[in-house]
XYZ file of C-alpha atoms in Angstrom:
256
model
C -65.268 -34.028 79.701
C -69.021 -33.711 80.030
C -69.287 -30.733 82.236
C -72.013 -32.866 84.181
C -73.814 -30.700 86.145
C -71.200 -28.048 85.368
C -73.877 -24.930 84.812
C -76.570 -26.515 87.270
C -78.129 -29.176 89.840
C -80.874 -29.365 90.853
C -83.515 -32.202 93.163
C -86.960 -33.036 92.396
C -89.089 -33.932 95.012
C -89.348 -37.642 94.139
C -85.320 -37.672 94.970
C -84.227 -37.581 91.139
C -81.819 -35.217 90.461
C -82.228 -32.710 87.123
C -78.637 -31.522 85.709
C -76.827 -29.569 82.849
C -74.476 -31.594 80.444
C -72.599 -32.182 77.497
C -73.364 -35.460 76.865
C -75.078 -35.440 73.900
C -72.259 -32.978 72.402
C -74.474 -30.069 73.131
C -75.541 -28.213 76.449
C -78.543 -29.475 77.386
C -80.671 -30.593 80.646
C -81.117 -34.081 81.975
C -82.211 -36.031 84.413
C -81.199 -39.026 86.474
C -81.802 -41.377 89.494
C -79.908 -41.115 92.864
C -78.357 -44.217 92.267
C -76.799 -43.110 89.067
C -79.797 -45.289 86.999
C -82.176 -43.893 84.454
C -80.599 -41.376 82.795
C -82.222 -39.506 80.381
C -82.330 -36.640 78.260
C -84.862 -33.897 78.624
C -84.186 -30.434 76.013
C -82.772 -31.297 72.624
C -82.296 -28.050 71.235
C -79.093 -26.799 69.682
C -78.782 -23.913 71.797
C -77.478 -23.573 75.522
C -79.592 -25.007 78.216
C -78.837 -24.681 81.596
C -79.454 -23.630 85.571
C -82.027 -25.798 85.783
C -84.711 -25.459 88.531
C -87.336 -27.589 89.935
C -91.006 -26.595 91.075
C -91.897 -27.760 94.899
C -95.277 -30.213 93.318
C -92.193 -31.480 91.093
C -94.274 -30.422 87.815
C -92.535 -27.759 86.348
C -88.584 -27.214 85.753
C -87.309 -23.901 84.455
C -84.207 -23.032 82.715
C -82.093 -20.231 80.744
C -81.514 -20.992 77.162
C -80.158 -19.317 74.341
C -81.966 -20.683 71.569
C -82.990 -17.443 70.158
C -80.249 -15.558 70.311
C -80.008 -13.985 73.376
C -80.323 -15.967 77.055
C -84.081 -16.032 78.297
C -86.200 -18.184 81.054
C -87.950 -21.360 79.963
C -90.177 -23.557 81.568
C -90.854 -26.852 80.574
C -92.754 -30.197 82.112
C -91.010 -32.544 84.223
C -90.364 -34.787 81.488
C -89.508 -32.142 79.360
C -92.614 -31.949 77.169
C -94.625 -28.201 76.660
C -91.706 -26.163 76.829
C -92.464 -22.492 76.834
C -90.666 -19.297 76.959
C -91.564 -16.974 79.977
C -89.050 -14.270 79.371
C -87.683 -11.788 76.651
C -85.315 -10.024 78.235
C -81.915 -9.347 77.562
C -79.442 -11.694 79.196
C -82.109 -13.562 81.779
C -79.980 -16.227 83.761
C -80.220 -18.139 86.663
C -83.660 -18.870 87.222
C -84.735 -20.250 90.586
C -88.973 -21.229 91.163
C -90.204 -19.713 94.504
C -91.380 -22.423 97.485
C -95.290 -21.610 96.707
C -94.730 -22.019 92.835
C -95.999 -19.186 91.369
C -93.063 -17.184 90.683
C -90.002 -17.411 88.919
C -86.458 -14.975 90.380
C -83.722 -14.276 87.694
C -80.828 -12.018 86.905
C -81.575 -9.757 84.206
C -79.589 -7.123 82.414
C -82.269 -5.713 80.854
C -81.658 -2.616 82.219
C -78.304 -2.013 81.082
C -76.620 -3.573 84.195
C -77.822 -6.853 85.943
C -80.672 -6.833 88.319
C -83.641 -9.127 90.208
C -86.567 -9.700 87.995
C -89.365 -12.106 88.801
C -91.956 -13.755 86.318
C -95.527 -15.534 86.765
C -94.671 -19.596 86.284
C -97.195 -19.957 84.443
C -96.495 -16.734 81.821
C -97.160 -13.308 81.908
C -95.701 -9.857 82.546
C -91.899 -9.715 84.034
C -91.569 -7.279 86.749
C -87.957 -5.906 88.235
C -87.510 -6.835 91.828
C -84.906 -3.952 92.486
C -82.278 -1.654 90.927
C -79.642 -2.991 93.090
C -76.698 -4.150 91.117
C -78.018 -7.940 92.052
C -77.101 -11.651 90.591
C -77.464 -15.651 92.074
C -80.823 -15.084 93.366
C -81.298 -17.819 96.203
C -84.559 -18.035 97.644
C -85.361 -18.396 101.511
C -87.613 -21.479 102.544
C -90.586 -19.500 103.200
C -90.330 -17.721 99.920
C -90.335 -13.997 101.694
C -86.381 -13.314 101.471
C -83.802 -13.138 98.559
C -80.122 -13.680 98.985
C -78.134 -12.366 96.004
C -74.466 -11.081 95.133
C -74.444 -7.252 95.676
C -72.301 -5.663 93.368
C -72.746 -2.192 94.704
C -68.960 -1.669 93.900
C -68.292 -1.665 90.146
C -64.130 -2.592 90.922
C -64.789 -5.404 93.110
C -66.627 -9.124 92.807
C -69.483 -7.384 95.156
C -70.513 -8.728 98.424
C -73.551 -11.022 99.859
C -76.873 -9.265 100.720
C -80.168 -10.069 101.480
C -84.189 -8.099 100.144
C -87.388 -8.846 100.813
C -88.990 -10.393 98.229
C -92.348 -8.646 97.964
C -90.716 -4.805 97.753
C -87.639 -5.429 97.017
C -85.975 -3.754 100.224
C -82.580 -4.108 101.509
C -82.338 -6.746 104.298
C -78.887 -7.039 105.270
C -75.542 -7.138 103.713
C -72.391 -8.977 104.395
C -69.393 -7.611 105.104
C -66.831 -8.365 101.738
C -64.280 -11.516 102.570
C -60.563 -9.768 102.908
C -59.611 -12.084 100.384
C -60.691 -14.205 97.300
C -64.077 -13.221 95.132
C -67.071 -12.621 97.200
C -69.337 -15.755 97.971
C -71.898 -16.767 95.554
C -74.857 -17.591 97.357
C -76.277 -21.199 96.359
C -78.561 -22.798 98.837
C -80.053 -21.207 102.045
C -79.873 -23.551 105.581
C -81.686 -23.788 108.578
C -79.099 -21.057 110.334
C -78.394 -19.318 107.383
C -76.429 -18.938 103.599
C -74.327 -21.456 101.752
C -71.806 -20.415 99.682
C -68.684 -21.640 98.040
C -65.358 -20.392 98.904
C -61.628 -21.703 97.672
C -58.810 -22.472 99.181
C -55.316 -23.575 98.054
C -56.157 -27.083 99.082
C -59.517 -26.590 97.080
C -62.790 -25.227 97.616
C -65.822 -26.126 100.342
C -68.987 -25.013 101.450
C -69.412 -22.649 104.141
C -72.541 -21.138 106.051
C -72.453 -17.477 107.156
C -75.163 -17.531 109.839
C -77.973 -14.482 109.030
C -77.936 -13.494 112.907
C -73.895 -12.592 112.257
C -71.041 -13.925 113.502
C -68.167 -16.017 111.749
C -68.820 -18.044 108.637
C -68.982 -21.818 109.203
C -67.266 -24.279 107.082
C -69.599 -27.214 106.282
C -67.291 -29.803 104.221
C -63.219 -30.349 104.266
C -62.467 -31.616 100.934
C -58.710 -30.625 100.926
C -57.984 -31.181 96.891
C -60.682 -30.503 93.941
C -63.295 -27.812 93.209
C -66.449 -28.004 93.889
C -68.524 -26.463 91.099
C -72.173 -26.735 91.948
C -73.888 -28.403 94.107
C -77.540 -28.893 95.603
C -79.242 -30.320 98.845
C -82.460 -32.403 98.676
C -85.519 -31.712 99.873
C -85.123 -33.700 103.209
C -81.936 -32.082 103.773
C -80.110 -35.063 104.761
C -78.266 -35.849 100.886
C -75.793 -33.211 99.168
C -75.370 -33.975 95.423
C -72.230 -31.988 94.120
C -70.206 -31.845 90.920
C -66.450 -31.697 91.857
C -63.567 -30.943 89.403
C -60.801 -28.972 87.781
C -61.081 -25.892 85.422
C -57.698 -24.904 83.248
C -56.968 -22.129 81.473
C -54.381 -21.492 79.212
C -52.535 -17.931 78.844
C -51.978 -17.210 75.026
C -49.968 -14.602 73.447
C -51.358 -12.914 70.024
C -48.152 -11.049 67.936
C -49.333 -8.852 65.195
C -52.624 -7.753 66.641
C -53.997 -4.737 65.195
């Protein structure tokens, strides 16, 4: 009933892992060993706080937050001290640091329909990385390529595509799946994108390869849903928050 690491995960480089959560009764970012030891709170506000993401050097973590109304980028110290607002846009979500640490990638529906925007770590003017209908930035290892969920179709869940970080162009796209929303990008591999996608049994991670070819499934959990989830920064541990989401259908008489 915590929603732990519900709206984000992420891994610093010291191996601790930095997470959204209800804990404290509101939605705010934490922090934790691998072990499960040492947890601790790092934003207090009374706002929403979440997609957290962590700086290479492990000194900065930035998040979206709604504490003034609408959702913009934050960045705060490791420990959660000096934080600062780097955006004031409308709607700025999903934040994600580039490799090199200078830059921070968001969605942005700033103008009037959501799109790439990227913004100096340490402060300064926001500039739009493209027009394309774009959201889930995911940023390649060497910091030059973007992979995002095109929405270039307004009546479907959009598609996976790829740009170039430092224009903006159009890299490749993915062909939509025939069935079930398109994949979300989350983390990129050595051979390519990973991305979530569910199943009656429940959901898994899969790899669609950049060079083409036939998506790859990664794990075979055959019940649950995987929610988010995060590799560290040695590749060899997956940290993942697994679970079940219900919804209730309601019916409203008298409406007006």
């Amino acid at each position: 009933g915590k929603y732990d690491g519900r709206h984000g995960l992420a891994w610093t480089p010291d191996g601790r892992i930095v997470y959204h959560s209800l804990e404290s009764g509101n939605e705010d970012i934490w922090i934790i060993n691998a072990d499960g030891s040492g947890r601790r709170q790092l934003t207090v506000d009374p706002g929403v706080d979440e997609r957290p993401s962590v700086s290479a050097d492990g000194r900065h973590i930035v998040f979206a937050s709604n504490r003034l109304g609408a959702f913009t980028v934050w960045r705060m110290d490791a420990g959660g001290g000096n934080q600062r607002q780097l955006t004031h846009g409308h709607d700025d979500v999903n934040p994600i640091v580039t490799p090199d640490g200078r830059w921070v990638v968001y969605s942005s529906s700033t103008s009037g329909r959501p799109t790439l925007w990227k913004v100096p770590v340490d402060g300064g003017e926001a500039a739009q990385v493209t027009t394309l209908a774009s959201m889930d930035p995911v940023i390649s290892p060497d910091g030059t390529l973007v992979a995002f969920r095109y929405r270039d179709d307004p009546n479907t869940d959009g598609r996976l595509a790829v740009l170039r970080l430092s224009d903006g162009a159009l890299v490749k796209t993915f062909p939509a799946p025939p069935e079930g929303p398109a994949p979300q990008p989350r983390e990129w591999t050595a051979d390519g994108i990973a991305y979530l996608r569910a199943a009656s049994g429940g959901s898994n991670i899969w790899v669609h390869p950049l060079t083409g070819g036939a998506p790859r499934q990664l794990t075979h959990f055959t019940s649950g849903r995987i929610i988010r989830y995060a590799w560290s920064r040695d590749g060899r541990s997956l940290i993942y928050t697994q679970g079940a989401i219900n919804n209730d259908v309601m019916l409203i008489r008298g409406a007006r």
